Amino acid sequence: MTAPQASPLLITPAPPEARHVVSFTQDERLDTGRHVQLVNNKIPVGLLFEGSLDVPLLERCLEMLGRRHESLRLCFPIDPAGNVLKVLPNLGEPLRVESVEDTEPGRRLEHALALLAEDAGRPFDLAAGSLFRRMVVRVDETTHVLCMTMDHVNIDALSVRTLIGELLTLYTALAKAEEPELPELPVQFPDFAVWERNYLRGATLARLMGYWRRRLDGIDPIPASGLVDPVGGVDGPPKLIKLSTFVDARRASAMDAFAQSAGTSLISVVGAAVKATVWRRKLATMDDEAAGDVALFGSLGNRTRPEVEHLVGYLATVATFRTTFDRTTSFEELVGRVGRTLWDALRHQRIPHSLIMKELGHPQYGARYRDPAAMPSYLNFDVLDYAVDTFSQPPGLSVRRVVLPMPEVPRGGLRVLGFRRRNGISLEFRYRSDRYSATWARQFLDDLDRVLVLGVDRPATRLDELFDLPAGRR
């Protein structure tokens, strides 16, 4: 009797001779930006430890993470035959330890963050590695700051949460002289890369590409937002400016209840409000039909198999979320359309954006890894529908994430982020200072918040009524 064939969806350990291939997303970076050193291509993760931190134990835990996850030991040697990856035997550089205790007490944390940002900004050598750098700064006896800096070619946002959670789990267990309990890893990232190459070909590739060809018909894979500030930004090097507003627990509960009644999720509700706000702005420079074709750029986790649930690596992919509507569309209808757009994208997320562009032969291939000034003005939108600021705390320590003062510039010019918090939802609007003014950005965020209030309270309201627009006129 012939044994049944394994499902092509099943990700299994690859044979040793095959574990040198890179993923399609890594291919794009290596093809077009191997030697480009942008802040956007790094992921620095800052953690503030308050309490009695055992630094040697912390270093031991970091080394254990390195042994557990091959993606933290990947590099990409130059090979005439094409892009390849290599798993290094260890993490290379040891944990770097510095102190700022000789600094004036009121400025120590600021100095520590600046030192970490400087270290995080050091170039990576993708060919030789290591691409996982660790540094801890002692602020005083009970305050330390750790930064783990990784190149984005090896890691995504969901992996960061996994790393932080496992680091604190390891530290807690070893501090108690207990055996750490971490989930098993059926596969490593090189196994995923081999599976991806085998899966995305033939009929499967044609089917997935067929969907995205239809969705991208008439627009670029990295879609222009169509948003223009007539005043413009300020002269000088572009800076990242952040504005925020907070949705309290009462409103957040109403948004969740509305999403549930509409058979969708929070991200669809916020996404509909973002698209309505974009539509209103586009009406100032284009006709109704063009204004009602709204495409945002966002991220998909691409973790569709249980084998990769706890895997650290760069599995996520960006995607284009395109929805069409007009002034007579109600907010409730728009939420439904945005939800279907998201659902369809999730069903077709196994093909990464990099491969879509390569199959299309599009000139935007690799654009995100080159000069940010040459990027089109697109709007990136993501809602992180979980409490990003909560982690289990080791005994005797309080640990929280901190942001390093890195000179990040949003590639597309605009970004809307939603963060689920314990007591509500934080909405953040980021914009490029050289393309948009503070007044324009504040009005955009205020309009977004207003649409969420009115749309959730009166979901049957037409979009032109939400913005008090005369029927049939801009």
Coordinates of C-alpha atoms in Angstrom, one line a residue:
M1 CA 0.0 0.0 0.0
T2 CA 1.3 3.5 -0.9
A3 CA 1.6 5.9 2.0
P4 CA -0.6 9.0 1.6
Q5 CA 1.2 12.1 0.4
A6 CA 1.7 14.9 2.9
S7 CA -0.4 18.0 2.4
P8 CA 1.5 20.6 0.4
L9 CA 0.4 23.1 3.1
L10 CA 2.4 21.1 5.8
I11 CA 5.7 22.8 6.6
T12 CA 8.2 20.1 7.6
P13 CA 12.0 20.1 8.3
A14 CA 13.8 20.4 5.0
P15 CA 16.7 18.2 4.0
P16 CA 20.1 19.6 5.0
E17 CA 21.3 20.1 1.4
A18 CA 18.2 22.3 0.7
R19 CA 18.4 24.6 3.7
H20 CA 20.4 27.4 2.1
V21 CA 17.6 29.0 0.0
V22 CA 16.2 32.4 1.1
S23 CA 12.6 33.4 1.2
F24 CA 11.0 35.5 -1.5
T25 CA 10.9 38.5 0.8
Q26 CA 14.6 38.1 1.6
D27 CA 15.3 37.8 -2.1
E28 CA 13.9 41.3 -2.7
R29 CA 16.0 42.9 0.0
L30 CA 19.2 41.1 -1.1
D31 CA 18.5 41.9 -4.8
T32 CA 17.9 45.6 -4.3
G33 CA 19.2 46.7 -0.9
R34 CA 21.8 44.4 0.4
H35 CA 24.3 47.2 1.0
V36 CA 21.7 49.9 1.8
Q37 CA 21.8 51.0 5.5
L38 CA 18.4 52.5 6.4
V39 CA 17.0 52.9 9.9
N40 CA 13.8 51.4 8.5
N41 CA 15.7 48.2 7.7
K42 CA 16.5 47.6 11.4
I43 CA 14.3 46.6 14.3
P44 CA 15.6 47.9 17.6
V45 CA 13.7 46.5 20.6
G46 CA 14.2 48.4 23.9
L47 CA 13.3 47.0 27.3
L48 CA 13.5 48.9 30.5
F49 CA 14.2 46.7 33.6
E50 CA 13.4 48.2 37.0
G51 CA 14.5 46.2 40.0
S52 CA 17.4 43.9 40.7
L53 CA 18.6 42.7 37.3
D54 CA 21.1 39.8 37.0
V55 CA 23.0 40.9 33.9
P56 CA 25.0 37.6 33.5
L57 CA 21.7 35.7 33.8
L58 CA 20.2 38.0 31.1
E59 CA 23.1 37.3 28.8
R60 CA 22.7 33.6 29.4
C61 CA 19.0 33.9 28.4
L62 CA 19.9 35.8 25.2
E63 CA 22.3 33.1 24.3
M64 CA 19.6 30.5 24.8
L65 CA 17.3 32.4 22.5
G66 CA 20.1 32.4 19.9
R67 CA 20.4 28.7 20.1
R68 CA 16.7 28.2 20.0
H69 CA 15.9 30.3 16.9
E70 CA 18.1 29.9 13.8
S71 CA 16.8 33.1 12.4
L72 CA 18.8 35.0 15.0
R73 CA 22.0 33.4 13.5
L74 CA 21.3 33.9 9.8
C75 CA 23.6 35.7 7.4
F76 CA 23.6 35.9 3.6
P77 CA 27.0 35.2 2.1
I78 CA 27.8 36.6 -1.4
D79 CA 27.3 33.7 -3.9
P80 CA 27.7 34.1 -7.7
A81 CA 24.9 31.5 -8.1
G82 CA 22.4 33.7 -6.3
N83 CA 21.1 34.6 -2.9
V84 CA 21.7 32.1 -0.1
L85 CA 21.5 32.0 3.6
K86 CA 23.8 30.5 6.2
V87 CA 23.1 29.5 9.8
L88 CA 26.0 30.7 12.0
P89 CA 27.1 28.4 14.9
N90 CA 26.6 31.2 17.5
L91 CA 25.5 34.8 18.0
G92 CA 29.0 36.2 17.5
E93 CA 29.4 39.4 19.4
P94 CA 28.8 39.0 23.2
L95 CA 26.4 41.2 25.2
R96 CA 27.8 44.7 25.3
V97 CA 27.5 46.3 28.8
E98 CA 27.8 50.0 29.5
S99 CA 27.0 52.4 32.3
V100 CA 25.9 56.0 32.5
E101 CA 26.1 56.3 36.3
D102 CA 28.7 59.1 35.9
T103 CA 26.0 61.2 34.2
E104 CA 23.8 63.7 36.1
P105 CA 21.0 61.6 37.6
G106 CA 18.2 63.5 35.8
R107 CA 19.8 62.8 32.4
R108 CA 20.9 59.2 32.8
L109 CA 18.0 57.5 31.1
E110 CA 18.1 59.9 28.2
H111 CA 21.9 59.3 27.9
A112 CA 21.3 55.5 28.1
L113 CA 18.7 55.6 25.3
A114 CA 21.0 57.7 23.2
L115 CA 23.9 55.2 23.6
L116 CA 21.6 52.3 22.7
A117 CA 20.3 54.2 19.6
E118 CA 23.9 54.9 18.5
D119 CA 24.7 51.2 18.8
A120 CA 21.5 50.2 17.0
G121 CA 22.4 52.5 14.2
R122 CA 25.7 50.7 13.5
P123 CA 25.7 49.1 10.0
F124 CA 25.1 45.3 9.7
D125 CA 27.1 43.2 7.4
L126 CA 24.5 40.9 5.8
A127 CA 27.1 38.7 4.2
A128 CA 29.0 37.9 7.4
G129 CA 26.6 38.6 10.3
S130 CA 25.9 38.6 13.1
L131 CA 22.5 40.3 12.6
F132 CA 21.4 40.1 16.2
R133 CA 23.1 42.7 18.4
R134 CA 22.6 43.0 22.2
M135 CA 23.5 45.9 24.5
V136 CA 22.5 46.7 28.1
V137 CA 23.1 50.0 29.8
R138 CA 23.2 50.3 33.6
V139 CA 21.4 53.5 34.6
D140 CA 21.7 52.9 38.3
E141 CA 21.6 50.0 40.7
T142 CA 17.9 49.3 40.0
T143 CA 17.5 50.5 36.4
H144 CA 18.8 48.9 33.3
V145 CA 17.9 49.2 29.6
L146 CA 18.4 46.4 27.1
C147 CA 18.3 46.8 23.4
M148 CA 18.1 43.9 21.0
T149 CA 18.8 45.2 17.4
M150 CA 18.0 42.9 14.5
D151 CA 18.0 43.4 10.8
H152 CA 14.5 43.3 9.4
V153 CA 15.6 40.8 6.8
N154 CA 15.4 38.2 9.6
I155 CA 12.5 39.2 11.8
D156 CA 9.0 40.7 11.8
A157 CA 6.7 42.3 14.4
L158 CA 5.1 39.1 15.6
S159 CA 8.5 37.6 16.1
V160 CA 9.5 40.5 18.3
R161 CA 6.6 39.7 20.7
T162 CA 7.7 36.1 20.7
L163 CA 11.3 37.0 21.5
I164 CA 10.3 39.3 24.4
G165 CA 7.9 36.8 25.9
E166 CA 10.4 33.9 25.7
L167 CA 13.3 36.1 27.1
L168 CA 11.2 36.9 30.2
T169 CA 10.0 33.3 30.5
L170 CA 13.6 32.1 30.4
Y171 CA 14.8 34.7 32.9
T172 CA 11.9 33.9 35.3
A173 CA 12.6 30.2 35.2
L174 CA 16.4 30.3 35.5
A175 CA 16.1 32.9 38.3
K176 CA 14.1 30.3 40.2
A177 CA 16.5 27.5 39.2
E178 CA 13.7 25.9 37.3
E179 CA 13.6 24.3 33.8
P180 CA 12.1 26.8 31.3
E181 CA 8.9 25.7 29.6
L182 CA 8.8 26.9 26.0
P183 CA 6.7 25.5 23.2
E184 CA 8.4 23.1 20.8
L185 CA 9.5 24.4 17.4
P186 CA 8.6 21.8 14.7
V187 CA 10.5 23.8 12.1
Q188 CA 13.0 26.7 11.8
F189 CA 13.0 29.6 9.4
P190 CA 15.2 27.9 6.7
D191 CA 12.6 25.1 6.6
F192 CA 9.9 27.7 6.0
A193 CA 12.0 29.3 3.1
V194 CA 12.3 25.9 1.4
W195 CA 8.6 25.1 1.9
E196 CA 7.7 28.5 0.4
R197 CA 9.8 27.9 -2.7
N198 CA 8.2 24.5 -3.2
Y199 CA 4.6 25.6 -2.5
L200 CA 4.5 28.9 -4.5
R201 CA 4.8 27.5 -8.1
G202 CA 2.6 25.9 -10.7
A203 CA -1.2 26.0 -10.3
T204 CA -0.9 27.4 -6.7
L205 CA 1.1 30.4 -7.8
A206 CA -1.2 31.0 -10.8
R207 CA -4.3 30.9 -8.6
L208 CA -2.8 33.3 -6.0
M209 CA -1.4 35.6 -8.7
G210 CA -4.8 35.7 -10.4
Y211 CA -6.4 37.1 -7.3
W212 CA -3.8 39.8 -6.9
R213 CA -3.7 40.7 -10.6
R214 CA -7.4 41.5 -10.4
R215 CA -7.1 43.5 -7.1
L216 CA -4.1 45.5 -8.4
D217 CA -5.6 46.2 -11.9
G218 CA -5.2 49.9 -12.6
I219 CA -3.0 50.7 -9.6
D220 CA 0.6 50.1 -8.4
P221 CA 1.4 47.3 -6.0
I222 CA 2.6 50.1 -3.7
P223 CA -0.4 52.3 -4.2
A224 CA -0.2 56.1 -4.1
S225 CA -2.5 57.5 -1.4
G226 CA -3.6 60.5 -3.5
L227 CA -3.2 62.7 -0.4
V228 CA -1.6 66.1 -1.0
D229 CA -1.2 68.9 1.5
P230 CA -1.5 72.1 -0.5
V231 CA 0.6 74.0 2.0
G232 CA 3.3 71.3 2.0
G233 CA 5.7 70.4 4.8
V234 CA 8.8 72.2 6.1
D235 CA 12.2 72.5 4.5
G236 CA 15.1 70.4 5.6
P237 CA 15.7 66.7 6.1
P238 CA 12.5 64.7 6.5
K239 CA 11.5 63.8 10.0
L240 CA 9.0 61.5 11.5
I241 CA 6.3 63.4 13.4
K242 CA 3.8 61.5 15.6
L243 CA 0.4 62.7 16.6
S244 CA -2.0 60.6 18.7
T245 CA -5.5 60.5 20.1
F246 CA -7.0 58.1 22.6
V247 CA -10.3 56.2 22.5
D248 CA -11.4 55.5 26.0
A249 CA -12.8 52.3 27.3
R250 CA -16.4 53.2 26.8
R251 CA -15.9 54.1 23.2
A252 CA -13.6 51.1 22.6
S253 CA -16.4 48.9 24.0
A254 CA -18.9 50.5 21.6
M255 CA -16.6 49.9 18.7
D256 CA -16.1 46.3 19.6
A257 CA -19.9 45.8 20.0
F258 CA -20.5 47.4 16.6
A259 CA -17.8 45.3 14.9
Q260 CA -19.4 42.1 16.4
S261 CA -22.9 43.1 15.3
A262 CA -21.5 43.7 11.8
G263 CA -19.8 40.3 11.8
T264 CA -16.3 41.8 11.5
S265 CA -13.4 43.0 13.6
L266 CA -12.0 46.2 15.1
I267 CA -9.5 46.5 12.3
S268 CA -12.3 46.7 9.8
V269 CA -14.0 49.5 11.8
V270 CA -10.9 51.6 12.1
G271 CA -9.9 50.8 8.5
A272 CA -13.3 52.0 7.3
A273 CA -12.8 55.3 9.2
V274 CA -9.3 55.7 7.7
K275 CA -10.6 55.1 4.2
A276 CA -13.5 57.5 4.7
T277 CA -11.0 60.2 5.9
V278 CA -8.8 59.5 2.9
W279 CA -11.8 59.8 0.6
R280 CA -12.8 63.1 2.0
R281 CA -9.2 64.5 1.4
K282 CA -9.0 63.1 -2.1
L283 CA -12.2 64.9 -3.1
A284 CA -10.3 68.1 -3.0
T285 CA -8.1 67.1 -6.0
M286 CA -10.0 64.5 -8.0
D287 CA -13.4 63.5 -9.2
D288 CA -15.8 61.3 -7.2
E289 CA -15.0 58.0 -8.9
A290 CA -11.2 58.4 -8.5
A291 CA -11.6 59.6 -4.9
G292 CA -13.8 56.5 -4.1
D293 CA -11.0 54.1 -5.1
V294 CA -9.0 53.9 -1.9
A295 CA -6.0 51.6 -1.5
L296 CA -4.0 51.4 1.7
F297 CA -0.8 49.5 2.4
G298 CA -0.6 47.3 5.4
S299 CA 0.9 44.1 6.9
L300 CA -0.3 40.5 7.0
G301 CA 1.1 38.0 9.5
N302 CA 1.3 35.2 7.0
R303 CA 1.3 32.6 9.8
T304 CA -1.3 30.3 8.4
R305 CA 0.1 27.1 9.7
P306 CA 0.4 25.9 13.3
E307 CA 4.0 24.8 12.6
V308 CA 5.1 28.4 12.5
E309 CA 3.0 29.8 15.4
H310 CA 6.0 30.3 17.6
L311 CA 8.6 30.7 14.9
V312 CA 10.9 33.7 14.9
G313 CA 11.6 35.0 11.4
Y314 CA 10.5 37.3 8.6
L315 CA 7.2 35.6 7.6
A316 CA 5.0 38.7 7.5
T317 CA 4.3 40.4 4.2
V318 CA 2.9 43.7 3.2
A319 CA -0.2 43.9 1.1
T320 CA -2.5 46.3 -0.7
F321 CA -6.0 46.7 0.7
R322 CA -8.3 48.3 -2.0
T323 CA -11.9 49.2 -1.5
T324 CA -14.3 51.2 -3.8
F325 CA -17.2 53.2 -2.6
D326 CA -19.0 56.6 -3.1
R327 CA -20.6 59.4 -1.2
T328 CA -23.9 57.4 -0.8
T329 CA -22.2 54.5 0.9
S330 CA -23.1 54.3 4.6
F331 CA -20.5 53.8 7.2
E332 CA -21.9 50.4 8.0
E333 CA -21.7 49.4 4.4
L334 CA -18.1 50.6 4.2
V335 CA -17.1 48.6 7.2
G336 CA -18.6 45.5 5.5
R337 CA -16.6 46.2 2.3
V338 CA -13.4 46.8 4.2
G339 CA -13.9 43.6 6.2
R340 CA -14.4 41.6 3.0
T341 CA -11.3 43.2 1.5
L342 CA -9.3 42.2 4.6
W343 CA -10.8 38.7 4.6
D344 CA -9.9 38.1 0.9
A345 CA -6.4 39.4 1.5
L346 CA -6.0 37.0 4.4
R347 CA -7.1 34.1 2.2
H348 CA -4.5 34.9 -0.3
Q349 CA -1.6 36.0 2.0
R350 CA 0.6 33.0 1.4
I351 CA 2.1 34.7 -1.6
P352 CA 4.4 37.5 -0.4
H353 CA 4.2 41.0 -1.9
S354 CA 7.8 40.7 -3.1
L355 CA 6.9 37.7 -5.3
I356 CA 3.7 39.5 -6.6
M357 CA 5.8 42.4 -7.8
K358 CA 8.4 40.1 -9.3
E359 CA 5.8 38.1 -11.2
L360 CA 4.3 41.4 -12.4
G361 CA 7.7 42.7 -13.4
H362 CA 6.8 45.9 -11.7
P363 CA 9.5 48.7 -11.3
Q364 CA 8.5 49.1 -7.7
Y365 CA 10.2 45.8 -6.9
G366 CA 12.8 46.7 -4.1
A367 CA 11.6 50.3 -3.8
R368 CA 11.1 49.9 0.0
Y369 CA 14.8 49.1 0.4
R370 CA 16.2 52.0 -1.5
D371 CA 16.2 55.8 -1.1
P372 CA 13.0 56.8 0.9
A373 CA 12.8 60.1 -1.0
A374 CA 12.1 58.1 -4.2
M375 CA 9.1 56.3 -2.6
P376 CA 5.5 57.1 -3.7
S377 CA 3.3 58.8 -1.1
Y378 CA 1.3 55.9 0.2
L379 CA -0.5 55.4 3.5
N380 CA 0.4 52.5 5.7
F381 CA -2.3 51.3 8.0
D382 CA -2.1 48.6 10.8
V383 CA -4.2 47.9 13.9
L384 CA -2.5 45.7 16.5
D385 CA -5.5 44.1 18.1
Y386 CA -3.7 43.1 21.3
A387 CA -2.2 44.7 24.4
V388 CA 1.3 45.5 23.1
D389 CA 2.4 46.8 26.4
T390 CA 1.8 43.8 28.6
F391 CA 4.2 40.9 29.3
S392 CA 4.7 38.5 32.2
Q393 CA 7.0 40.1 34.8
P394 CA 9.9 38.2 36.3
P395 CA 9.9 38.2 40.1
G396 CA 11.5 41.4 41.6
L397 CA 11.4 43.1 38.2
S398 CA 9.2 45.5 36.3
V399 CA 9.8 45.3 32.5
R400 CA 8.3 47.5 29.8
R401 CA 9.2 48.5 26.3
V402 CA 10.8 51.8 25.5
V403 CA 11.3 53.6 22.3
L404 CA 14.8 54.5 21.2
P405 CA 15.4 58.0 19.6
M406 CA 16.1 56.6 16.1
P407 CA 15.7 59.0 13.2
E408 CA 13.0 56.9 11.4
V409 CA 11.2 58.4 8.4
P410 CA 8.0 56.6 7.2
R411 CA 8.7 55.4 3.7
G412 CA 5.4 56.3 2.2
G413 CA 4.9 59.5 4.0
L414 CA 1.9 58.6 6.1
R415 CA 1.0 55.9 8.6
V416 CA -2.0 55.2 10.9
L417 CA -1.5 52.8 13.7
G418 CA -4.0 51.5 16.2
F419 CA -2.9 49.9 19.5
R420 CA -5.2 48.0 21.8
R421 CA -4.5 49.0 25.4
R422 CA -5.9 47.9 28.7
N423 CA -8.1 50.9 29.0
G424 CA -8.9 51.7 25.4
I425 CA -7.4 52.2 22.0
S426 CA -4.5 54.5 21.1
L427 CA -4.6 55.9 17.5
E428 CA -1.3 57.2 16.2
F429 CA -0.8 59.2 13.0
R430 CA 2.8 59.5 11.7
Y431 CA 3.7 61.8 8.8
R432 CA 6.7 63.1 6.9
S433 CA 7.6 66.6 7.9
D434 CA 8.8 67.5 4.4
R435 CA 5.5 66.5 2.7
Y436 CA 2.8 67.4 5.2
S437 CA 2.2 70.2 7.6
A438 CA 1.3 69.9 11.3
T439 CA -2.1 71.6 10.7
W440 CA -3.0 69.2 7.8
A441 CA -2.0 66.1 9.9
R442 CA -3.9 67.2 13.0
Q443 CA -7.0 67.8 10.9
F444 CA -6.7 64.4 9.3
L445 CA -6.5 62.7 12.8
D446 CA -9.4 64.8 14.1
D447 CA -11.5 63.8 11.1
L448 CA -10.6 60.2 11.6
D449 CA -11.7 60.3 15.3
R450 CA -14.9 62.2 14.3
V451 CA -15.8 59.5 11.7
L452 CA -15.3 56.8 14.3
V453 CA -17.6 58.6 16.8
L454 CA -20.4 59.4 14.3
G455 CA -20.0 56.2 12.3
V456 CA -20.3 53.9 15.3
D457 CA -23.1 55.9 16.9
R458 CA -25.1 56.1 13.6
P459 CA -23.8 53.4 11.3
A460 CA -26.5 53.9 8.7
T461 CA -25.3 57.5 8.0
R462 CA -24.0 58.2 4.5
L463 CA -20.4 59.3 4.1
D464 CA -21.3 62.7 2.7
E465 CA -23.6 63.2 5.7
L466 CA -20.8 62.2 8.1
F467 CA -18.7 65.1 6.6
D468 CA -21.6 67.5 6.1
L469 CA -21.1 67.5 2.3
P470 CA -23.8 68.8 0.0
A471 CA -25.2 65.9 -2.0
G472 CA -23.5 65.6 -5.4
R473 CA -20.9 68.3 -4.7
R474 CA -17.4 68.2 -3.3

